Amino acid sequence: QTIQSLSFYVTAASGNLILGLYDATGPSGGPGALKASTASFAAKTGWNTAKVKTPVSLAAGNYWIAFLPSSNTLGFRVQRPALGYCRYYSSAFGALPGRFSASPVNCSPQLWSLYATLTTTTSSVNGACGASNGATASAKPTANLCTAGTASAVAGSGPWSWSCAGSNGGSTATCSDKLASTAVNGAC
């Protein structure tokens, strides 16, 4: 899956925000290496969603979402008690550090309204003709039309043609076979 954007709920807008996503390679499974971050943007009341600077493919696992405000008067929801996990440390406003602090303060249990938006990545598949392609047949082919992709209807009356459509942006292959010639005996 690929991270596309990060979101944070603000109750009182003030200053700018930077949002980030860290992996869980820090002490005791805490925030470790920065995987993605947003550019600085002006905070607004309500949901603040910003695209990450570079969409990054993420392996399955645990991640930490971070926020860095430029103003101490930025208001946001905090729920206590909560079941969430929290780590923080003081940092000057600017680009998020490549690694989270190795000695952050544990502020659990608290819960903020944050989330990440991911997209599923899929591979493209090119269509490919099957064993019937280029063969000589005495009847319309019904099997072995494609080795990859989706076969179209078979057209013609010998020779026959069909296509194998790719998926997820993959190419389409054009396929055909020949009509077998039949011997004709002469008669008087």
Coordinates of N, CA, C and O in Angstrom, one line a residue:
Q1 N 0.8 -1.2 0.0 CA 0.0 0.0 0.0 C 0.9 1.2 0.0 O 2.0 1.2 0.5
T2 N 0.4 2.3 -0.6 CA 1.1 3.5 -0.7 C 0.4 4.6 0.0 O -0.8 4.9 -0.1
I3 N 1.2 5.3 0.9 CA 0.6 6.5 1.6 C 0.5 7.6 0.7 O 1.4 8.0 0.0
Q4 N -0.7 8.3 0.8 CA -1.1 9.4 -0.1 C -1.2 10.7 0.7 O -0.7 11.7 0.2
S5 N -1.8 10.6 1.9 CA -2.1 11.9 2.6 C -2.2 11.6 4.1 O -2.4 10.4 4.5
L6 N -2.1 12.6 4.9 CA -2.2 12.5 6.4 C -3.2 13.5 6.8 O -3.3 14.6 6.2
S7 N -4.0 13.2 7.8 CA -5.1 14.1 8.3 C -5.0 14.3 9.8 O -4.7 13.3 10.5
F8 N -5.4 15.5 10.3 CA -5.4 15.8 11.7 C -6.6 16.7 12.0 O -6.8 17.7 11.2
Y9 N -7.3 16.5 13.1 CA -8.5 17.3 13.4 C -8.1 18.4 14.4 O -7.5 18.2 15.4
V10 N -8.4 19.7 14.0 CA -8.1 20.9 14.7 C -9.4 21.5 15.2 O -10.3 21.7 14.5
T11 N -9.4 21.9 16.5 CA -10.5 22.5 17.1 C -10.4 24.1 17.1 O -11.4 24.8 17.1
A12 N -9.2 24.6 17.2 CA -8.9 26.0 17.1 C -7.7 26.2 16.3 O -6.6 25.9 16.6
A13 N -7.9 26.8 15.1 CA -6.8 27.0 14.1 C -5.8 28.1 14.6 O -6.3 29.2 15.1
S14 N -4.5 27.9 14.4 CA -3.5 28.8 14.7 C -2.2 28.4 14.1 O -1.7 27.2 14.4
G15 N -1.6 29.2 13.3 CA -0.3 28.9 12.7 C -0.3 27.8 11.7 O -1.4 27.6 11.0
N16 N 0.8 27.1 11.5 CA 0.9 26.1 10.5 C 1.2 24.7 11.1 O 1.5 24.6 12.3
L17 N 1.0 23.7 10.3 CA 1.2 22.3 10.7 C 2.1 21.6 9.7 O 2.0 21.9 8.5
I18 N 2.8 20.6 10.2 CA 3.4 19.6 9.4 C 3.0 18.3 9.9 O 3.1 18.1 11.2
L19 N 2.6 17.3 9.1 CA 2.3 16.0 9.5 C 3.3 15.0 9.0 O 3.8 15.2 7.9
G20 N 3.5 13.9 9.7 CA 4.5 12.9 9.3 C 4.1 11.5 9.7 O 3.2 11.3 10.6
L21 N 4.7 10.5 9.1 CA 4.5 9.1 9.4 C 5.8 8.5 9.7 O 6.8 8.6 8.9
Y22 N 6.0 7.9 10.9 CA 7.2 7.2 11.3 C 6.9 5.7 11.4 O 5.8 5.3 11.8
D23 N 8.0 4.9 11.2 CA 7.8 3.5 11.4 C 8.0 3.2 12.9 O 8.2 4.1 13.7
A24 N 7.8 1.9 13.3 CA 7.9 1.6 14.7 C 9.2 0.9 15.1 O 9.2 0.0 15.9
T25 N 10.3 1.5 14.6 CA 11.6 1.0 14.9 C 12.3 1.7 16.1 O 13.5 1.5 16.4
G26 N 11.5 2.6 16.8 CA 12.1 3.3 17.9 C 12.1 2.4 19.2 O 11.7 1.3 19.1
P27 N 12.6 3.0 20.3 CA 12.6 2.2 21.5 C 11.3 1.6 21.9 O 10.3 2.3 21.8
S28 N 11.2 0.4 22.3 CA 10.0 -0.3 22.7 C 8.9 -0.3 21.6 O 7.7 -0.1 22.0
G29 N 9.3 -0.3 20.3 CA 8.3 -0.2 19.3 C 7.7 1.2 19.1 O 6.7 1.4 18.4
G30 N 8.4 2.2 19.6 CA 7.9 3.6 19.4 C 8.3 4.1 18.1 O 8.9 3.4 17.2
P31 N 8.0 5.4 17.8 CA 8.3 6.0 16.5 C 9.8 6.0 16.3 O 10.6 6.3 17.1
G32 N 10.2 5.6 15.0 CA 11.6 5.5 14.7 C 11.9 6.4 13.5 O 12.1 7.6 13.6
A33 N 12.0 5.7 12.3 CA 12.4 6.4 11.1 C 11.3 7.1 10.4 O 10.2 6.5 10.3
L34 N 11.5 8.3 9.9 CA 10.5 9.1 9.1 C 10.3 8.4 7.8 O 11.2 8.1 7.0
K35 N 9.0 8.0 7.4 CA 8.7 7.4 6.2 C 8.1 8.4 5.2 O 8.3 8.3 4.0
A36 N 7.3 9.3 5.7 CA 6.6 10.3 4.8 C 6.3 11.5 5.6 O 6.1 11.5 6.8
S37 N 6.2 12.7 4.9 CA 5.8 13.9 5.6 C 5.1 14.8 4.6 O 5.3 14.7 3.4
T38 N 4.3 15.8 5.2 CA 3.7 16.8 4.3 C 4.5 18.0 4.3 O 5.4 18.2 5.2
A39 N 4.3 18.9 3.5 CA 4.8 20.3 3.5 C 4.1 21.0 4.6 O 3.0 20.6 5.1
S40 N 4.6 22.1 5.0 CA 4.0 23.0 6.0 C 2.7 23.6 5.4 O 2.8 24.0 4.2
F41 N 1.6 23.6 6.1 CA 0.4 24.2 5.6 C -0.3 25.0 6.7 O -0.1 24.7 7.9
A42 N -1.2 25.9 6.3 CA -1.9 26.7 7.3 C -3.0 25.9 7.9 O -3.8 25.2 7.2
A43 N -3.1 25.8 9.2 CA -4.1 25.0 9.9 C -5.4 25.7 9.8 O -5.5 26.9 9.7
K44 N -6.5 24.9 9.7 CA -7.8 25.4 9.7 C -8.7 24.6 10.7 O -8.3 23.5 11.1
T45 N -9.8 25.1 11.1 CA -10.6 24.4 12.1 C -11.3 23.2 11.3 O -11.8 23.4 10.2
G46 N -11.4 22.1 11.9 CA -11.9 20.9 11.3 C -10.8 19.9 10.8 O -9.7 20.0 11.3
W47 N -11.1 19.0 9.9 CA -10.1 18.1 9.4 C -9.2 18.8 8.5 O -9.6 19.6 7.6
N48 N -7.9 18.6 8.7 CA -6.8 19.2 7.9 C -6.2 18.0 7.2 O -5.6 17.1 7.9
T49 N -6.3 17.9 5.9 CA -5.7 16.8 5.1 C -4.7 17.4 4.2 O -5.0 18.3 3.5
A50 N -3.5 16.8 4.1 CA -2.5 17.3 3.2 C -1.8 16.0 2.6 O -1.6 15.0 3.2
K51 N -1.5 16.2 1.3 CA -0.8 15.1 0.6 C 0.7 15.0 1.1 O 1.2 16.1 1.5
V52 N 1.2 13.8 1.2 CA 2.6 13.7 1.5 C 3.5 14.2 0.4 O 3.0 14.2 -0.8
K53 N 4.7 14.6 0.7 CA 5.6 15.2 -0.4 C 5.9 14.1 -1.4 O 5.9 14.4 -2.6
T54 N 6.1 12.9 -1.0 CA 6.4 11.8 -1.9 C 5.7 10.6 -1.4 O 5.9 10.1 -0.3
P55 N 4.7 10.1 -2.2 CA 4.0 8.8 -1.8 C 5.0 7.7 -1.7 O 5.9 7.5 -2.5
V56 N 4.9 6.9 -0.6 CA 5.8 5.9 -0.3 C 5.1 4.6 -0.1 O 4.0 4.5 0.6
S57 N 5.6 3.5 -0.7 CA 5.0 2.2 -0.5 C 5.4 1.7 0.9 O 6.5 1.8 1.3
L58 N 4.4 1.2 1.7 CA 4.6 0.8 3.0 C 4.4 -0.7 3.2 O 3.4 -1.3 2.7
A59 N 5.2 -1.4 3.9 CA 5.1 -2.8 4.2 C 4.0 -2.9 5.3 O 3.8 -2.0 6.1
A60 N 3.4 -4.1 5.5 CA 2.4 -4.3 6.6 C 3.2 -4.1 7.9 O 4.4 -4.5 8.0
G61 N 2.6 -3.5 8.9 CA 3.2 -3.3 10.2 C 2.6 -2.1 10.9 O 1.5 -1.6 10.5
N62 N 3.2 -1.7 12.0 CA 2.8 -0.6 12.8 C 3.5 0.7 12.4 O 4.7 0.7 12.1
Y63 N 2.8 1.8 12.5 CA 3.3 3.1 12.2 C 2.8 4.1 13.1 O 1.8 3.9 13.8
W64 N 3.5 5.2 13.3 CA 3.1 6.3 14.2 C 2.9 7.6 13.3 O 3.7 7.9 12.4
I65 N 1.8 8.3 13.6 CA 1.5 9.5 12.9 C 1.9 10.7 13.8 O 1.6 10.6 15.0
A66 N 2.6 11.6 13.3 CA 3.1 12.7 14.1 C 2.6 14.1 13.5 O 2.3 14.2 12.4
F67 N 2.5 15.0 14.4 CA 2.1 16.4 14.0 C 3.1 17.4 14.7 O 3.5 17.2 15.8
L68 N 3.4 18.4 13.9 CA 4.3 19.4 14.4 C 3.6 20.8 14.2 O 3.5 21.2 13.0
P69 N 3.1 21.5 15.2 CA 2.5 22.8 15.0 C 3.5 23.9 15.2 O 4.5 23.8 15.9
S70 N 3.3 25.0 14.5 CA 4.1 26.2 14.6 C 3.7 27.1 15.8 O 4.4 28.0 16.2
S71 N 2.5 26.8 16.3 CA 1.9 27.7 17.3 C 1.5 26.9 18.5 O 0.8 25.8 18.4
N72 N 1.8 27.3 19.7 CA 1.4 26.7 21.0 C -0.1 26.8 21.3 O -0.6 26.2 22.2
T73 N -0.8 27.7 20.5 CA -2.2 27.9 20.7 C -3.1 27.1 19.8 O -4.3 27.3 19.8
L74 N -2.5 26.2 19.0 CA -3.3 25.4 18.1 C -4.1 24.5 19.0 O -3.6 23.9 20.0
G75 N -5.4 24.4 18.7 CA -6.3 23.5 19.5 C -6.6 22.2 18.8 O -6.9 22.2 17.6
F76 N -6.7 21.1 19.5 CA -7.0 19.8 18.9 C -7.6 18.9 20.0 O -7.6 19.2 21.2
R77 N -8.3 17.9 19.5 CA -9.0 17.0 20.4 C -8.0 16.1 21.1 O -7.2 15.5 20.5
V78 N -8.2 16.0 22.4 CA -7.5 15.1 23.2 C -8.5 14.3 24.1 O -9.3 14.9 24.7
Q79 N -8.4 13.0 24.0 CA -9.4 12.2 24.8 C -8.6 11.5 25.9 O -7.6 10.8 25.6
R80 N -9.1 11.6 27.1 CA -8.5 10.9 28.3 C -9.6 10.3 29.0 O -10.6 11.0 29.3
P81 N -9.6 9.1 29.5 CA -8.5 8.2 29.2 C -8.8 7.6 27.8 O -9.9 7.6 27.3
A82 N -7.7 7.1 27.2 CA -7.8 6.6 25.9 C -7.0 5.3 25.8 O -6.2 5.0 26.7
L83 N -7.2 4.5 24.8 CA -6.5 3.3 24.6 C -5.3 3.5 23.7 O -4.5 2.6 23.5
G84 N -5.1 4.7 23.1 CA -4.0 4.9 22.2 C -2.7 5.1 22.8 O -2.6 5.1 24.1
Y85 N -1.7 5.1 22.0 CA -0.3 5.3 22.5 C 0.2 6.7 22.1 O -0.2 7.2 21.1
C86 N 1.0 7.3 22.9 CA 1.5 8.6 22.7 C 2.9 8.8 23.1 O 3.3 8.3 24.1
R87 N 3.7 9.4 22.2 CA 5.1 9.8 22.5 C 5.3 11.2 22.0 O 4.8 11.5 20.9
Y88 N 6.0 12.0 22.7 CA 6.3 13.3 22.2 C 7.7 13.8 22.7 O 8.3 13.3 23.7
Y89 N 8.2 14.9 22.1 CA 9.3 15.6 22.5 C 9.3 17.0 21.8 O 8.6 17.2 20.8
S90 N 9.9 17.9 22.4 CA 9.9 19.3 21.9 C 10.9 19.4 20.7 O 12.0 18.9 20.7
S91 N 10.4 20.1 19.7 CA 11.2 20.3 18.5 C 10.9 21.7 17.9 O 9.7 22.1 17.9
A92 N 11.9 22.3 17.3 CA 11.6 23.6 16.7 C 10.8 23.3 15.4 O 10.9 22.3 14.8
F93 N 10.0 24.3 15.0 CA 9.1 24.1 13.8 C 10.0 24.1 12.6 O 10.9 25.0 12.4
G94 N 9.8 23.2 11.7 CA 10.6 23.0 10.5 C 10.4 21.6 10.0 O 9.5 20.9 10.5
A95 N 11.2 21.2 9.1 CA 11.1 19.8 8.5 C 11.2 18.8 9.7 O 12.0 19.0 10.6
L96 N 10.4 17.8 9.6 CA 10.4 16.7 10.6 C 11.8 16.0 10.5 O 12.3 15.8 9.5
P97 N 12.3 15.6 11.7 CA 13.6 14.9 11.7 C 13.5 13.5 11.1 O 12.4 12.9 11.1
G98 N 14.6 13.1 10.5 CA 14.6 11.8 9.9 C 14.4 10.6 10.8 O 13.9 9.5 10.5
R99 N 14.7 10.8 12.1 CA 14.5 9.8 13.2 C 13.8 10.6 14.3 O 14.2 11.7 14.7
F100 N 12.8 9.9 14.9 CA 12.1 10.4 16.1 C 13.1 10.4 17.3 O 14.1 9.6 17.2
S101 N 12.9 11.1 18.3 CA 13.8 11.1 19.5 C 13.9 9.7 20.0 O 13.0 9.0 20.1
A102 N 15.1 9.4 20.4 CA 15.4 8.1 21.1 C 14.9 8.0 22.5 O 14.9 7.0 23.1
S103 N 14.6 9.2 23.1 CA 14.1 9.3 24.4 C 12.9 10.2 24.6 O 12.9 11.2 25.3
P104 N 11.8 9.8 23.9 CA 10.6 10.7 23.9 C 9.9 10.5 25.3 O 10.1 9.5 26.0
V105 N 9.0 11.4 25.6 CA 8.2 11.3 26.8 C 7.0 10.5 26.5 O 6.4 10.6 25.4
N106 N 6.6 9.6 27.4 CA 5.5 8.7 27.2 C 4.3 9.5 27.7 O 4.2 9.8 28.9
C107 N 3.3 9.8 26.9 CA 2.1 10.6 27.3 C 0.9 9.7 27.2 O -0.2 10.3 27.2
S108 N 1.0 8.4 27.1 CA -0.2 7.5 27.1 C -0.8 7.6 28.5 O -0.1 7.7 29.5
P109 N -2.1 7.4 28.6 CA -3.0 7.2 27.5 C -3.7 8.5 27.1 O -4.2 9.2 27.9
Q110 N -3.5 8.9 25.9 CA -4.1 10.0 25.2 C -4.5 9.6 23.8 O -3.8 8.8 23.2
L111 N -5.4 10.3 23.2 CA -5.8 10.0 21.9 C -6.2 11.2 21.1 O -7.0 12.0 21.6
W112 N -5.5 11.4 20.0 CA -5.8 12.5 19.1 C -6.6 12.0 17.9 O -6.6 10.8 17.6
S113 N -7.2 12.9 17.1 CA -7.9 12.5 15.9 C -6.9 12.7 14.7 O -6.7 13.8 14.2
L114 N -6.3 11.6 14.3 CA -5.3 11.5 13.2 C -5.6 10.3 12.3 O -6.0 9.3 12.8
Y115 N -5.3 10.4 11.0 CA -5.4 9.2 10.2 C -4.6 9.4 8.9 O -4.2 10.5 8.6
A116 N -4.2 8.3 8.3 CA -3.5 8.2 7.1 C -4.4 7.7 6.0 O -5.2 6.8 6.2
T117 N -4.2 8.2 4.7 CA -4.9 7.6 3.6 C -4.0 6.9 2.7 O -2.9 7.4 2.3
L118 N -4.3 5.6 2.5 CA -3.4 4.7 1.7 C -4.1 4.3 0.4 O -5.4 4.2 0.4
T119 N -3.4 4.0 -0.6 CA -4.0 3.3 -1.8 C -3.3 2.0 -2.0 O -2.2 1.8 -1.7
T120 N -4.1 1.1 -2.5 CA -3.6 -0.2 -2.8 C -2.9 -0.2 -4.2 O -3.4 0.3 -5.1
T121 N -1.7 -0.7 -4.2 CA -0.9 -0.8 -5.5 C -1.2 -2.1 -6.2 O -1.2 -3.1 -5.5
T122 N -1.4 -2.1 -7.4 CA -1.6 -3.3 -8.2 C -0.7 -3.3 -9.4 O -0.4 -2.2 -9.9
S123 N -0.3 -4.4 -9.8 CA 0.6 -4.6 -10.9 C -0.2 -4.7 -12.2 O -1.2 -5.3 -12.2
S124 N 0.3 -4.1 -13.3 CA -0.3 -4.3 -14.6 C 0.0 -5.7 -15.2 O 1.0 -6.2 -14.9
V125 N -1.0 -6.2 -15.9 CA -0.8 -7.5 -16.6 C -1.0 -7.3 -18.1 O -2.1 -6.8 -18.5
N126 N 0.0 -7.6 -18.9 CA -0.2 -7.6 -20.3 C -0.9 -8.8 -20.8 O -0.7 -9.9 -20.4
G127 N -1.8 -8.6 -21.8 CA -2.5 -9.7 -22.4 C -1.5 -10.5 -23.2 O -0.5 -10.0 -23.8
A128 N -1.7 -11.9 -23.3 CA -0.8 -12.7 -24.1 C -1.6 -13.8 -24.7 O -2.5 -14.4 -24.1
C129 N -1.3 -14.1 -26.0 CA -2.1 -15.1 -26.7 C -1.7 -16.5 -26.2 O -0.6 -16.8 -25.8
G130 N -2.7 -17.4 -26.3 CA -2.5 -18.8 -25.9 C -2.1 -19.7 -27.0 O -1.8 -19.2 -28.1
A131 N -2.1 -21.0 -26.8 CA -1.6 -22.0 -27.8 C -2.5 -22.0 -29.1 O -2.0 -22.4 -30.1
S132 N -3.7 -21.5 -29.0 CA -4.5 -21.5 -30.2 C -4.0 -20.5 -31.3 O -4.3 -20.6 -32.4
N133 N -3.3 -19.5 -30.8 CA -2.7 -18.4 -31.7 C -1.8 -19.1 -32.7 O -0.9 -19.8 -32.3
G134 N -2.0 -18.8 -34.0 CA -1.1 -19.3 -35.0 C -1.3 -20.7 -35.4 O -0.7 -21.3 -36.3
A135 N -2.3 -21.4 -34.7 CA -2.5 -22.8 -35.0 C -3.4 -22.9 -36.2 O -4.0 -22.0 -36.7
T136 N -3.5 -24.1 -36.8 CA -4.4 -24.4 -37.9 C -5.5 -25.3 -37.3 O -5.2 -26.3 -36.7
A137 N -6.7 -24.9 -37.5 CA -7.9 -25.6 -36.9 C -9.0 -25.8 -37.9 O -9.1 -25.0 -38.9
S138 N -9.8 -26.8 -37.7 CA -10.9 -27.0 -38.6 C -12.2 -26.5 -38.1 O -13.2 -26.5 -38.7
A139 N -12.1 -26.0 -36.8 CA -13.3 -25.4 -36.2 C -12.9 -24.2 -35.4 O -11.7 -24.0 -35.0
K140 N -13.9 -23.3 -35.1 CA -13.6 -22.1 -34.3 C -13.0 -22.5 -32.9 O -13.5 -23.4 -32.2
P141 N -11.9 -21.9 -32.5 CA -11.3 -22.2 -31.2 C -12.1 -21.8 -30.0 O -12.7 -20.7 -30.1
T142 N -12.1 -22.6 -29.0 CA -12.8 -22.3 -27.8 C -11.9 -22.4 -26.5 O -12.4 -22.0 -25.5
A143 N -10.8 -23.0 -26.7 CA -9.9 -23.2 -25.5 C -8.5 -22.7 -25.9 O -8.2 -22.5 -27.1
N144 N -7.7 -22.4 -24.9 CA -6.3 -22.0 -25.0 C -6.2 -20.7 -25.8 O -5.3 -20.5 -26.7
L145 N -7.1 -19.8 -25.6 CA -7.1 -18.5 -26.3 C -6.1 -17.5 -25.7 O -5.4 -16.9 -26.5
C146 N -5.9 -17.5 -24.4 CA -5.0 -16.5 -23.8 C -4.2 -17.2 -22.6 O -4.8 -18.1 -21.9
T147 N -3.0 -16.9 -22.5 CA -2.2 -17.3 -21.3 C -2.2 -16.2 -20.3 O -1.9 -16.5 -19.1
A148 N -2.6 -15.0 -20.6 CA -2.7 -13.9 -19.7 C -3.7 -12.9 -20.3 O -3.8 -12.7 -21.5
G149 N -4.5 -12.3 -19.4 CA -5.5 -11.4 -19.8 C -6.9 -12.0 -20.0 O -7.1 -13.2 -19.7
T150 N -7.8 -11.2 -20.5 CA -9.2 -11.7 -20.7 C -9.5 -11.8 -22.2 O -9.3 -10.8 -22.9
A151 N -9.9 -13.0 -22.6 CA -10.2 -13.2 -24.0 C -11.5 -12.5 -24.5 O -12.5 -12.5 -23.8
S152 N -11.5 -12.0 -25.7 CA -12.7 -11.4 -26.3 C -13.4 -12.5 -27.0 O -13.0 -13.7 -27.0
A153 N -14.6 -12.2 -27.6 CA -15.3 -13.2 -28.4 C -14.4 -13.5 -29.6 O -13.7 -12.6 -30.1
V154 N -14.5 -14.7 -30.1 CA -13.8 -15.1 -31.3 C -14.6 -14.8 -32.5 O -15.8 -15.1 -32.6
A155 N -14.0 -14.0 -33.5 CA -14.7 -13.5 -34.6 C -14.2 -14.3 -35.9 O -13.1 -14.8 -35.9
G156 N -15.0 -14.3 -36.9 CA -14.6 -14.8 -38.2 C -15.2 -16.2 -38.4 O -15.8 -16.8 -37.6
S157 N -14.9 -16.7 -39.7 CA -15.3 -18.1 -40.0 C -14.2 -18.9 -40.5 O -14.4 -19.9 -41.3
G158 N -13.0 -18.6 -40.1 CA -11.8 -19.3 -40.6 C -11.1 -18.5 -41.7 O -11.7 -18.6 -42.8
P159 N -10.1 -17.7 -41.4 CA -9.4 -17.7 -40.1 C -10.3 -17.0 -39.1 O -11.2 -16.3 -39.3
W160 N -9.9 -17.2 -37.8 CA -10.6 -16.7 -36.6 C -9.6 -15.7 -35.9 O -8.4 -15.8 -36.0
S161 N -10.2 -14.7 -35.2 CA -9.4 -13.7 -34.5 C -10.1 -13.4 -33.2 O -11.3 -13.5 -33.0
W162 N -9.2 -13.0 -32.2 CA -9.7 -12.6 -30.9 C -8.6 -11.8 -30.2 O -7.5 -11.6 -30.8
S163 N -8.8 -11.2 -29.1 CA -7.8 -10.4 -28.4 C -7.8 -10.9 -26.9 O -8.7 -11.5 -26.4
C164 N -6.7 -10.6 -26.3 CA -6.4 -10.9 -24.9 C -6.2 -9.6 -24.2 O -5.1 -9.0 -24.4
A165 N -7.2 -9.0 -23.5 CA -7.1 -7.7 -22.9 C -6.3 -7.8 -21.6 O -6.5 -8.6 -20.8
G166 N -5.3 -6.9 -21.5 CA -4.5 -6.7 -20.2 C -5.4 -6.1 -19.2 O -6.5 -5.6 -19.4
S167 N -4.8 -6.0 -18.0 CA -5.5 -5.4 -16.8 C -4.6 -4.4 -16.1 O -3.4 -4.4 -16.3
N168 N -5.2 -3.4 -15.4 CA -4.5 -2.4 -14.7 C -3.5 -1.6 -15.5 O -2.3 -1.4 -15.1
G169 N -3.9 -1.3 -16.8 CA -3.0 -0.5 -17.7 C -2.2 -1.4 -18.6 O -1.4 -0.9 -19.3
G170 N -2.3 -2.7 -18.5 CA -1.5 -3.6 -19.3 C -2.0 -3.6 -20.8 O -3.1 -3.2 -21.1
S171 N -1.1 -4.0 -21.7 CA -1.4 -4.0 -23.1 C -2.4 -5.1 -23.5 O -2.5 -6.1 -22.8
T172 N -3.0 -5.0 -24.7 CA -3.9 -6.0 -25.3 C -3.1 -6.7 -26.4 O -2.5 -6.0 -27.3
A173 N -3.2 -8.0 -26.4 CA -2.6 -8.8 -27.5 C -3.6 -9.2 -28.5 O -4.8 -9.5 -28.2
T174 N -3.3 -9.2 -29.8 CA -4.2 -9.6 -30.9 C -3.8 -11.0 -31.4 O -2.6 -11.2 -31.7
C175 N -4.7 -11.9 -31.5 CA -4.4 -13.3 -31.7 C -5.3 -13.8 -32.9 O -6.4 -13.2 -33.2
S176 N -4.8 -14.8 -33.6 CA -5.6 -15.4 -34.7 C -5.1 -16.9 -35.0 O -4.1 -17.2 -34.5
D177 N -6.0 -17.6 -35.6 CA -5.5 -18.9 -36.1 C -6.1 -19.1 -37.5 O -6.8 -18.3 -38.0
K178 N -5.6 -20.2 -38.2 CA -6.0 -20.4 -39.6 C -6.9 -21.6 -39.7 O -7.0 -22.5 -38.9
L179 N -7.7 -21.6 -40.8 CA -8.6 -22.7 -41.1 C -7.8 -23.7 -41.8 O -7.0 -23.5 -42.7
A180 N -8.0 -24.9 -41.4 CA -7.3 -26.1 -42.0 C -7.8 -26.3 -43.4 O -9.0 -26.2 -43.6
S181 N -6.9 -26.5 -44.3 CA -7.5 -26.8 -45.7 C -7.9 -28.3 -45.7 O -7.3 -29.1 -45.1
T182 N -8.9 -28.5 -46.5 CA -9.4 -29.9 -46.6 C -9.2 -30.4 -48.0 O -9.3 -29.6 -49.0
A183 N -8.8 -31.6 -48.1 CA -8.5 -32.2 -49.5 C -9.9 -32.5 -50.2 O -10.8 -32.9 -49.6
V184 N -9.9 -32.2 -51.4 CA -11.1 -32.4 -52.2 C -10.7 -33.4 -53.3 O -9.8 -33.2 -54.1
N185 N -11.3 -34.6 -53.4 CA -11.0 -35.6 -54.4 C -11.9 -35.2 -55.6 O -13.0 -34.9 -55.5
G186 N -11.2 -35.3 -56.8 CA -11.9 -35.1 -58.0 C -12.9 -36.2 -58.3 O -12.7 -37.4 -58.0
A187 N -14.0 -35.9 -59.0 CA -15.0 -36.9 -59.3 C -15.5 -36.6 -60.7 O -15.7 -35.5 -61.1
C188 N -15.9 -37.7 -61.5 CA -16.5 -37.5 -62.8 C -17.9 -37.5 -62.8 O -18.6 -38.2 -62.0

